[in-house]
mmCIF file of C-alpha atoms in Angstrom:
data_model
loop_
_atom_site.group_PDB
_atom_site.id
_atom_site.type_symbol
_atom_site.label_atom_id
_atom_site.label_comp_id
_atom_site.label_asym_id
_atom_site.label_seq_id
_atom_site.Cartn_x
_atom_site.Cartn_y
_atom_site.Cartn_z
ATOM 1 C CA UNK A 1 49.092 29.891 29.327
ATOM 2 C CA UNK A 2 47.335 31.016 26.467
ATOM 3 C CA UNK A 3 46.060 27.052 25.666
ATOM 4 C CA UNK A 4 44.388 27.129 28.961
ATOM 5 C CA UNK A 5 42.112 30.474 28.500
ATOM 6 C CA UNK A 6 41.455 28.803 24.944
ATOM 7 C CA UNK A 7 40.617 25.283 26.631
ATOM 8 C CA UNK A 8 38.694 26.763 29.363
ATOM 9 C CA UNK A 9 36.883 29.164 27.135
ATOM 10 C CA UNK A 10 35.928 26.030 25.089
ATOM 11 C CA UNK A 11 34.856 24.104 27.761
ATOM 12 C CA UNK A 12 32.366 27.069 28.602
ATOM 13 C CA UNK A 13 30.984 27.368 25.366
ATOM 14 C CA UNK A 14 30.402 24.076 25.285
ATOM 15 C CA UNK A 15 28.819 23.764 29.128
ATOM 16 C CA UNK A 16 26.266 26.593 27.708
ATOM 17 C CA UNK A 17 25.636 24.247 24.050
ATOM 18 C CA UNK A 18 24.770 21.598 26.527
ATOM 19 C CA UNK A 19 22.428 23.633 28.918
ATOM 20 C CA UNK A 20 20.867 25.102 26.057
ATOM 21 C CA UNK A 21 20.394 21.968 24.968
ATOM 22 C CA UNK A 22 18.402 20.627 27.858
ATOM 23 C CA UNK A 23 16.630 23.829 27.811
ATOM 24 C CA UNK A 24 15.302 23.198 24.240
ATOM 25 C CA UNK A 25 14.712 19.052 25.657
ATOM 26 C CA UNK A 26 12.379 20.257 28.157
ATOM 27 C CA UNK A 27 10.789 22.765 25.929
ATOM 28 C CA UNK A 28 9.723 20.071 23.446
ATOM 29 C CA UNK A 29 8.249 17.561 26.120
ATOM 30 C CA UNK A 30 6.499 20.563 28.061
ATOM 31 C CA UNK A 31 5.004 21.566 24.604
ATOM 32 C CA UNK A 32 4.174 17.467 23.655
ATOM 33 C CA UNK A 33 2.744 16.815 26.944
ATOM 34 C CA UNK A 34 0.582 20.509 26.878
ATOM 35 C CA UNK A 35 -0.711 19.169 23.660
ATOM 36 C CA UNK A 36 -1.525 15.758 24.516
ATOM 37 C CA UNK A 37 -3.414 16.921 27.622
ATOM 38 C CA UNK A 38 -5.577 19.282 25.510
ATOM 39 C CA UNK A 39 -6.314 16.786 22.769
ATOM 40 C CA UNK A 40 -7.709 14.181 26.143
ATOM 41 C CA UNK A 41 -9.793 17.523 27.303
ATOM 42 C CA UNK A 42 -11.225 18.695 24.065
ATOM 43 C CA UNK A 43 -12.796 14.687 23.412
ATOM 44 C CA UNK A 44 -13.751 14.122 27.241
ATOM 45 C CA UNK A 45 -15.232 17.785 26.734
ATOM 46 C CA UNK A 46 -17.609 16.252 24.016
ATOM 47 C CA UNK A 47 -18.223 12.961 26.233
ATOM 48 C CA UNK A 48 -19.274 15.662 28.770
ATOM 49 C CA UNK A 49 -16.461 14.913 31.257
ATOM 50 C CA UNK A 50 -16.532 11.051 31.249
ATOM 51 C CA UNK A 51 -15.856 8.347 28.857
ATOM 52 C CA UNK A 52 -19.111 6.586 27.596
ATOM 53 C CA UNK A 53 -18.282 2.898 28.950
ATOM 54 C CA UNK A 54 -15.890 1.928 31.465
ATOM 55 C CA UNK A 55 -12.023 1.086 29.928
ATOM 56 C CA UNK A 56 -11.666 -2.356 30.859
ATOM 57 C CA UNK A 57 -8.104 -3.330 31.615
ATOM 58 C CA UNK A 58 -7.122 -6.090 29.435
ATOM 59 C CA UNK A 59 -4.528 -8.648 29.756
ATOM 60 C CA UNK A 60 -2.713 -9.108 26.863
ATOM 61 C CA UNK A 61 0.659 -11.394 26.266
ATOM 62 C CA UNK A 62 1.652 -10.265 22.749
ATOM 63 C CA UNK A 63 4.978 -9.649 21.260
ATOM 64 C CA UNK A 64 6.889 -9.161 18.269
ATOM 65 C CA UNK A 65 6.531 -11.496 15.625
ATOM 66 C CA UNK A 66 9.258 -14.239 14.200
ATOM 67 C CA UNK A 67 10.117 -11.457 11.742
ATOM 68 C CA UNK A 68 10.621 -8.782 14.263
ATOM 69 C CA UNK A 69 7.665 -6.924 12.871
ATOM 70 C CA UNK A 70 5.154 -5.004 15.061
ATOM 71 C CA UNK A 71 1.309 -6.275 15.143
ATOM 72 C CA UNK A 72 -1.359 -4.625 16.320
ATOM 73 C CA UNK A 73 -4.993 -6.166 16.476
ATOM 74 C CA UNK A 74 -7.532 -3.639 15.405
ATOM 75 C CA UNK A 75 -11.054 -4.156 16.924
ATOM 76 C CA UNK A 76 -13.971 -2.550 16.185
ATOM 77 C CA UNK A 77 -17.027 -3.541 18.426
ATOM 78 C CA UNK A 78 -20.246 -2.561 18.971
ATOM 79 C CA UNK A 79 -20.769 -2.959 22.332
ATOM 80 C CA UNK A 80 -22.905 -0.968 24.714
ATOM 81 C CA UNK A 81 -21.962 -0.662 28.494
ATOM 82 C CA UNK A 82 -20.816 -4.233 29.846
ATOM 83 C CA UNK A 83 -22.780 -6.184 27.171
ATOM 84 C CA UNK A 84 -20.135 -8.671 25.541
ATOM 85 C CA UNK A 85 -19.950 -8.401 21.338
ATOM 86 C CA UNK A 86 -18.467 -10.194 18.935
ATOM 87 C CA UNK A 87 -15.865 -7.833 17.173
ATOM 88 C CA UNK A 88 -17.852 -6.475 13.670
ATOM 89 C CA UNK A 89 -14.484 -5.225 12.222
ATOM 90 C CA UNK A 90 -10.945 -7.259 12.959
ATOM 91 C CA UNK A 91 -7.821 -5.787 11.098
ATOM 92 C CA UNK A 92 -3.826 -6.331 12.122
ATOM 93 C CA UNK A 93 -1.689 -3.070 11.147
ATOM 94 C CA UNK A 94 1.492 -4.715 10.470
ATOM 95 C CA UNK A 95 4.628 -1.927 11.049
ATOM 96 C CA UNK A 96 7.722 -2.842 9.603
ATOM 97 C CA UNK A 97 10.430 -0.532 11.789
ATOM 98 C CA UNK A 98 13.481 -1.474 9.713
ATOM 99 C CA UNK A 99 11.512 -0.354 6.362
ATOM 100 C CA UNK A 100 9.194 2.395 7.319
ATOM 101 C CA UNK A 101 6.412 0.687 5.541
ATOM 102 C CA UNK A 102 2.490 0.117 7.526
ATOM 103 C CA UNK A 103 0.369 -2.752 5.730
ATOM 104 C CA UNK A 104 -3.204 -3.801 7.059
ATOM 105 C CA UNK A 105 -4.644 -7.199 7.043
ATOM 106 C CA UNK A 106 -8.392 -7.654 7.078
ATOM 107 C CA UNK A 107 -9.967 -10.966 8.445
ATOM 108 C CA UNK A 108 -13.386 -11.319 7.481
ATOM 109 C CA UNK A 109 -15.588 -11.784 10.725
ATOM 110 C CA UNK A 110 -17.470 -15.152 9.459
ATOM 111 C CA UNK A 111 -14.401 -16.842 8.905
ATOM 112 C CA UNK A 112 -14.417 -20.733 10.602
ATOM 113 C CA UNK A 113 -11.054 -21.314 12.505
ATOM 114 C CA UNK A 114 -10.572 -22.837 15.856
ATOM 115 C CA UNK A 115 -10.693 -20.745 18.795
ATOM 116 C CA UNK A 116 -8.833 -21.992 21.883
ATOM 117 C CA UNK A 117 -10.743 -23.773 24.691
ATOM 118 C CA UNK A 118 -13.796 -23.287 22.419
ATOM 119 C CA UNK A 119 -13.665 -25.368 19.792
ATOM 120 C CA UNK A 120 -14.769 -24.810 16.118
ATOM 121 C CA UNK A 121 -16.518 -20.802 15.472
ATOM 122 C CA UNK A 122 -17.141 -17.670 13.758
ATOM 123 C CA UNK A 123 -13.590 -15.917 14.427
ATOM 124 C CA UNK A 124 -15.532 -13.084 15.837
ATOM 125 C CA UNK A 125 -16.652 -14.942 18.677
ATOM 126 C CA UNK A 126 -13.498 -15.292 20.153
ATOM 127 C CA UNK A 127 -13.736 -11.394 21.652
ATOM 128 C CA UNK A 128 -16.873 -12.301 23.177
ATOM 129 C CA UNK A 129 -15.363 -15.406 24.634
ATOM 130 C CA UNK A 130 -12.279 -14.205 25.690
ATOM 131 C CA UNK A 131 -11.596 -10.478 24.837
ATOM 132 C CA UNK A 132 -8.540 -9.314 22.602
ATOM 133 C CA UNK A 133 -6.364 -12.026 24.157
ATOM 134 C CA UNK A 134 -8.023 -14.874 23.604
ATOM 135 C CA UNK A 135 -8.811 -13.095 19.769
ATOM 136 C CA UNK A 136 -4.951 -12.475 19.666
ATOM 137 C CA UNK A 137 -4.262 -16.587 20.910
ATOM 138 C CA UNK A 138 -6.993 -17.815 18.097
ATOM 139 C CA UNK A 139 -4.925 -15.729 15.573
ATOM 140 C CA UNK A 140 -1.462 -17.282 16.501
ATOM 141 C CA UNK A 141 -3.275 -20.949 16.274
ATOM 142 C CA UNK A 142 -4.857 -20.819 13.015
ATOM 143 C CA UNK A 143 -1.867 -18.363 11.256
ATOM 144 C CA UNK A 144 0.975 -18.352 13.459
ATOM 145 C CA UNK A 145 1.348 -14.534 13.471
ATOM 146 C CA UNK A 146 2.105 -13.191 16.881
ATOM 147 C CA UNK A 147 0.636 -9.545 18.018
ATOM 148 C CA UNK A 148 2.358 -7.016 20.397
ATOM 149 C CA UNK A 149 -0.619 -4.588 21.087
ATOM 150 C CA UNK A 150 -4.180 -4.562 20.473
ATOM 151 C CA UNK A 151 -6.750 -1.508 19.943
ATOM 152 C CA UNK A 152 -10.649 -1.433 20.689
ATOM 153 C CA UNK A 153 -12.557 1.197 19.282
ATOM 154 C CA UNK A 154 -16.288 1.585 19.618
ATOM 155 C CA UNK A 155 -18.269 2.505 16.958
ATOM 156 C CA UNK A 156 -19.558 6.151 18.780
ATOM 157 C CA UNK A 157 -15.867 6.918 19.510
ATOM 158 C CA UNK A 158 -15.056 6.146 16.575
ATOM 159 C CA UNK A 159 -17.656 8.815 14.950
ATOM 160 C CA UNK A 160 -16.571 11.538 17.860
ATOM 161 C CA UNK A 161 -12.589 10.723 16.781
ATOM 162 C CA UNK A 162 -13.581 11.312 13.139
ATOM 163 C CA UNK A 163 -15.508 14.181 14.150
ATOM 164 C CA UNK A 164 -12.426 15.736 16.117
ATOM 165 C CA UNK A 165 -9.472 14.433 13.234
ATOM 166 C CA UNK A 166 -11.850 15.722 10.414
ATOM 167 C CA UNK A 167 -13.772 19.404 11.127
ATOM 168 C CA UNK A 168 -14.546 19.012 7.261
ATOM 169 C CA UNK A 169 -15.291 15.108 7.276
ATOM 170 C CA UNK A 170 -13.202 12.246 5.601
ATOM 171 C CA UNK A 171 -12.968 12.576 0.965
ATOM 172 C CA UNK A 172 -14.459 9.242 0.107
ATOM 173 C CA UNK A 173 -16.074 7.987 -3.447
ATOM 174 C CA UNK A 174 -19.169 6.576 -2.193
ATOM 175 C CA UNK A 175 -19.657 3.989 -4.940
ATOM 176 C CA UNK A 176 -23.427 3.478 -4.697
ATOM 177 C CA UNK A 177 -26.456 4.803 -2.851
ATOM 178 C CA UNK A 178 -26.691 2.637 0.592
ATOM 179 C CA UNK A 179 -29.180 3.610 3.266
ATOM 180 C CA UNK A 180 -30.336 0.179 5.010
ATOM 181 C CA UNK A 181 -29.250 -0.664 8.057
ATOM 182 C CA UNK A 182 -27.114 2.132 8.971
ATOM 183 C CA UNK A 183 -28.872 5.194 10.474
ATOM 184 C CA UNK A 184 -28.097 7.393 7.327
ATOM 185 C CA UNK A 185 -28.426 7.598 3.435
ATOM 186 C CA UNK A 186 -25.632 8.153 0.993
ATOM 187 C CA UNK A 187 -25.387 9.235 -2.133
ATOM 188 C CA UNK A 188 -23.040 8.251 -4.749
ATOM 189 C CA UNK A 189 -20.021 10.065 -5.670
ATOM 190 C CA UNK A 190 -16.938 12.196 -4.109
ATOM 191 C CA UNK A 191 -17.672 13.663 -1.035
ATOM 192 C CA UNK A 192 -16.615 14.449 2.602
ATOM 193 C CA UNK A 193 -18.546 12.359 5.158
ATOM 194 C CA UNK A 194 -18.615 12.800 8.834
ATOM 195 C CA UNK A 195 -17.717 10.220 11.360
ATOM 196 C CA UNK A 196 -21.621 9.174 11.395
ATOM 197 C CA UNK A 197 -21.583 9.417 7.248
ATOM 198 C CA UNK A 198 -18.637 7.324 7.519
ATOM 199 C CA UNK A 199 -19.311 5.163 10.175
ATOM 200 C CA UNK A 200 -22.861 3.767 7.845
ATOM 201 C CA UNK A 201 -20.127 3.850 5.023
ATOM 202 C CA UNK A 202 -17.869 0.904 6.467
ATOM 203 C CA UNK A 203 -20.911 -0.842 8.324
ATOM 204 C CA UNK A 204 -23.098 -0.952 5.066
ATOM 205 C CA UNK A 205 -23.274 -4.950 3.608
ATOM 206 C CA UNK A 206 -27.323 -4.833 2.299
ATOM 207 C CA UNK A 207 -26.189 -5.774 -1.358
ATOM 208 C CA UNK A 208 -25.115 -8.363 -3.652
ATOM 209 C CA UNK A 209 -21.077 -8.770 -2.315
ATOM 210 C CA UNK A 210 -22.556 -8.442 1.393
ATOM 211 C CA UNK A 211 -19.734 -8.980 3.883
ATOM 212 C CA UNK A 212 -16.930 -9.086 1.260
ATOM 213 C CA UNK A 213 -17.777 -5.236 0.052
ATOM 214 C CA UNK A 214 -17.971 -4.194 3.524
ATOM 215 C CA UNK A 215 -14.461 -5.343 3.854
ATOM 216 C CA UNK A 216 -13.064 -3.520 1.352
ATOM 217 C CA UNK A 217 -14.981 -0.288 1.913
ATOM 218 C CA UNK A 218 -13.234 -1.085 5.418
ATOM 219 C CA UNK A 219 -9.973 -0.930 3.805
ATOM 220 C CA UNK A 220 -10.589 1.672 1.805
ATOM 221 C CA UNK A 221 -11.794 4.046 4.613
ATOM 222 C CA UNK A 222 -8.561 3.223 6.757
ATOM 223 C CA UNK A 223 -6.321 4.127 3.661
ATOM 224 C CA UNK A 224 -7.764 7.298 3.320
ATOM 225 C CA UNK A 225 -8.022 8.482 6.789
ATOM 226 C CA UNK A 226 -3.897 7.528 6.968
ATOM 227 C CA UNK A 227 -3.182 9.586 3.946
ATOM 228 C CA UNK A 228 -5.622 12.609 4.503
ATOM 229 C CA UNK A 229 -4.138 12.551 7.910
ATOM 230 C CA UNK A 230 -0.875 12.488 6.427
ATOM 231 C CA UNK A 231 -1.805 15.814 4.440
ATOM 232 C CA UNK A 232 -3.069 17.928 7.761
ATOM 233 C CA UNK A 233 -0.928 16.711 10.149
ATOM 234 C CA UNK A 234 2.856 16.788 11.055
ATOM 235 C CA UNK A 235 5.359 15.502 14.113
ATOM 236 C CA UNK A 236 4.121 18.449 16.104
ATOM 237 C CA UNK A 237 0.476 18.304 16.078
ATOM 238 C CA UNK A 238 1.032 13.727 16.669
ATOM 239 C CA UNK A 239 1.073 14.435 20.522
ATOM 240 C CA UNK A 240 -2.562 16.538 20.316
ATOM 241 C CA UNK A 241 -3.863 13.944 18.258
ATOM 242 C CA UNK A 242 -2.720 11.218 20.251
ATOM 243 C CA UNK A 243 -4.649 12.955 23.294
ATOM 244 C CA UNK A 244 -7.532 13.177 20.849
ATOM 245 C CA UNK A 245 -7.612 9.255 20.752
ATOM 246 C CA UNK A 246 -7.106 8.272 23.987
ATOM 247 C CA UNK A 247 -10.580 8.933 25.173
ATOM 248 C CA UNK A 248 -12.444 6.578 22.943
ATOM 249 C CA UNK A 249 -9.803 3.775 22.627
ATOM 250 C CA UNK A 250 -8.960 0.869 24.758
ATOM 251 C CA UNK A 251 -5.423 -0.280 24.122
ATOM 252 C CA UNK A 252 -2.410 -1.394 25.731
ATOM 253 C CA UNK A 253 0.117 0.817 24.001
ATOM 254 C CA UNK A 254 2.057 3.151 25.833
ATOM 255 C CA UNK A 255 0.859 7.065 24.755
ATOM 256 C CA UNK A 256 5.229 7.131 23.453
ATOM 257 C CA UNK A 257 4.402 3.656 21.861
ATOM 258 C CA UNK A 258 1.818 5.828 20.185
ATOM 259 C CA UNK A 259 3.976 8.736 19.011
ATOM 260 C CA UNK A 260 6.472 6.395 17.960
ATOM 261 C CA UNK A 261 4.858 4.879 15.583
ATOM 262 C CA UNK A 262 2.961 7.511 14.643
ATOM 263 C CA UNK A 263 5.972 9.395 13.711
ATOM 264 C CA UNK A 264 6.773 6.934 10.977
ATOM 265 C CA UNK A 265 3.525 7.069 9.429
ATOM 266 C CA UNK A 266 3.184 10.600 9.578
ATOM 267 C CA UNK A 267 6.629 11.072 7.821
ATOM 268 C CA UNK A 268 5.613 10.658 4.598
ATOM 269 C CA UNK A 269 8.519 8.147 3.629
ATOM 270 C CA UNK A 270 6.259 5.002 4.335
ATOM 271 C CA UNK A 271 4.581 4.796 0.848
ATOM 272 C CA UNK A 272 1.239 3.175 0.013
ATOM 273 C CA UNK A 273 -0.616 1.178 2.727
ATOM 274 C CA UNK A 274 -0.763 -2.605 1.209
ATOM 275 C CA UNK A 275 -3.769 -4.491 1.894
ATOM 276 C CA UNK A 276 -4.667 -8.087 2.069
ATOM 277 C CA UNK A 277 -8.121 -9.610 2.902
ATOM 278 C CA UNK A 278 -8.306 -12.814 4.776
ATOM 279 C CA UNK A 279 -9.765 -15.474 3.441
ATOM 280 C CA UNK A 280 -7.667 -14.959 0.605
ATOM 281 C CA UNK A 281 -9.272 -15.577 -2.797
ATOM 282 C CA UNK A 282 -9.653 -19.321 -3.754
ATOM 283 C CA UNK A 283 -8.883 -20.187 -0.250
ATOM 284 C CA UNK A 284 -12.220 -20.832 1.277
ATOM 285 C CA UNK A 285 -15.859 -22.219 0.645
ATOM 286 C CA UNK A 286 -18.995 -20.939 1.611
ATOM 287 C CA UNK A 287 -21.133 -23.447 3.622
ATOM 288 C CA UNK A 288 -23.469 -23.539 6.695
ATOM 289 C CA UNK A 289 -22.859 -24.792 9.890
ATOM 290 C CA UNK A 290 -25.909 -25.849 12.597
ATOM 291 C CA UNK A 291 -25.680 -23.269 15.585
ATOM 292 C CA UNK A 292 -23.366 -20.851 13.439
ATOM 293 C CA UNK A 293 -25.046 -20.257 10.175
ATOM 294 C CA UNK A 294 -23.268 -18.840 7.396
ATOM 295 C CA UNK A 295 -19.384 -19.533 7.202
ATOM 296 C CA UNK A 296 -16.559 -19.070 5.077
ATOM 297 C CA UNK A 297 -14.593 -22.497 5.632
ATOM 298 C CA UNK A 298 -10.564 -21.867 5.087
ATOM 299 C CA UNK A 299 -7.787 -23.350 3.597
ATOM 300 C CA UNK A 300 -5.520 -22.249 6.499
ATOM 301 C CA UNK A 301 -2.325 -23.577 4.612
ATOM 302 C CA UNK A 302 -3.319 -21.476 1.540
ATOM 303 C CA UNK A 303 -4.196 -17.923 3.953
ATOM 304 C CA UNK A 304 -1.757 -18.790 6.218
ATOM 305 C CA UNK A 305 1.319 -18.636 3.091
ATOM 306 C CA UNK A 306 -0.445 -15.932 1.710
ATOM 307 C CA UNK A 307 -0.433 -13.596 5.296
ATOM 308 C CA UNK A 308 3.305 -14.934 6.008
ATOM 309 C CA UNK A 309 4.200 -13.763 2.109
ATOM 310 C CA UNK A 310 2.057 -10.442 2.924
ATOM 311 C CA UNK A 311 4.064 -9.453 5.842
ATOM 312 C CA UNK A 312 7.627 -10.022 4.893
ATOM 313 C CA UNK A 313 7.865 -9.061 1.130
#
């Protein structure tokens, strides 16, 4: 008799853990999905209600790669309204689940590879041709590196998501004074820069390295948003800024796709961001090509080993 009161009386206690525990379940998603929703307000609030272009739905076949990693194709364009651009920044993130670990690839927008249907061009066409798919096809060809999702950021979102991320603007070491050709001047040295400051920062190529510096001030500005991002944020503020993004990126990840990964990076566990620049060094020439000017020719065996050895070690 006395078993029974002691199995029923365990049987409630553990009835309430489990009620208690839904209660806390829908607690956390209520709060995640209150915070998402007032990230999306607070940017659509400073687009004045609406986004500034129309989010084109994209078709996009991509997948895992061979090595079960996660690829996504970073695009920055500066497109305005329904004009088609070439892409001015391409970048894959690879994620490495398994590991923890987030590397970034950079592929340098003059590079000469083939593009499908199209024949021999500037890599950066192929988003003008074709969009991220036909970008994400023209990647697999010339490297065979497949890529699950893709991102598009403008380059005013991406000042207004800087804007919203940073109050007090991104710590950079601007390395030298650069003014032409991007809307602002900069001073040398440490300093905070807004998402305009910054955006002139990545964009700037009027000197001697051109489009080569601009790639790894690229780099460099990526790295430092992850890890100062790192420093403000944690798991429960990822939802808000998740909401924060949305707005001014087109992309065919999932909003938990988003957390998910998110989560990792924001952990602190995932260590230095690695990053490679493609063409590698020693692996190209620079020539001229009627109808496409200046090109960096590749040796795609050479980049192609080097991305492959990137990625997996």
């Amino acid at each position: 008799m006395r078993s029974d009161r002691h199995r029923k009386k365990k049987k409630r206690r553990w009835k309430k853990i489990f009620v208690l525990f839904l209660f806390i379940l829908g607690g956390v998603i209520g709060y995640s999905y209150f915070q998402y929703k007032q990230g999306v307000n607070q940017s659509l609030k400073n687009l004045n209600g609406a986004r500034e272009e129309e989010q084109m739905v994209y078709k996009f076949e991509g997948k895992k790669d061979q090595y079960g990693g996660t690829n996504i194709l970073l695009l920055g364009s500066d497109a305005r309204g329904k004009e088609k651009s070439r892409a001015d920044t391409i970048m894959i993130a690879h994620y490495n689940e398994d590991k923890g670990t987030f590397k970034l690839t950079s592929i340098m927008r003059d590079s000469y590879v083939d593009i499908p249907g199209r024949g021999k061009h500037k890599i950066n066409s192929a988003f003008a041709y074709g969009g991220p798919e036909l970008m994400r096809q023209t990647i697999k060809k010339n490297f065979d590196i497949d890529l699950q999702y893709y991102a598009i950021v403008n380059f005013q979102g991406f000042v207004h998501l800087i804007d919203e991320a940073f109050p007090n603007g991104v710590e950079i070491d601007v390395e030298k004074k650069m003014s032409e050709n991007i809307d602002v001047t900069l001073e040398p040295g440490l300093q905070r820069l807004n998402g305009e400051q910054l955006l002139g920062y990545v964009r700037f190529r009027q000197d001697a390295v051109g489009d080569f510096g601009r790639v790894e001030r690229q780099q460099k500005a990526v790295k430092a948003i992850g890890e100062q991002l790192s420093s403000i944020q944690t798991i429960a503020k990822l939802p808000k800024l998740v909401g924060v993004l949305t707005p001014y990126v087109n992309t065919n990840m999932d909003t938990s796709d988003m957390i998910f990964i998110g989560k990792d990076f924001f952990s602190g566990n995932r260590g230095t961001v690695e990053t490679l620049r493609i063409p590698v060094e020693d692996g190209f020439t620079e020539t001229r090509v009627k109808g496409e000017g200046f090109i960096l020719k590749l040796d795609l065996e050479k980049n192609k080993q080097a991305l492959h050895e990137f990625i997996t070690k």
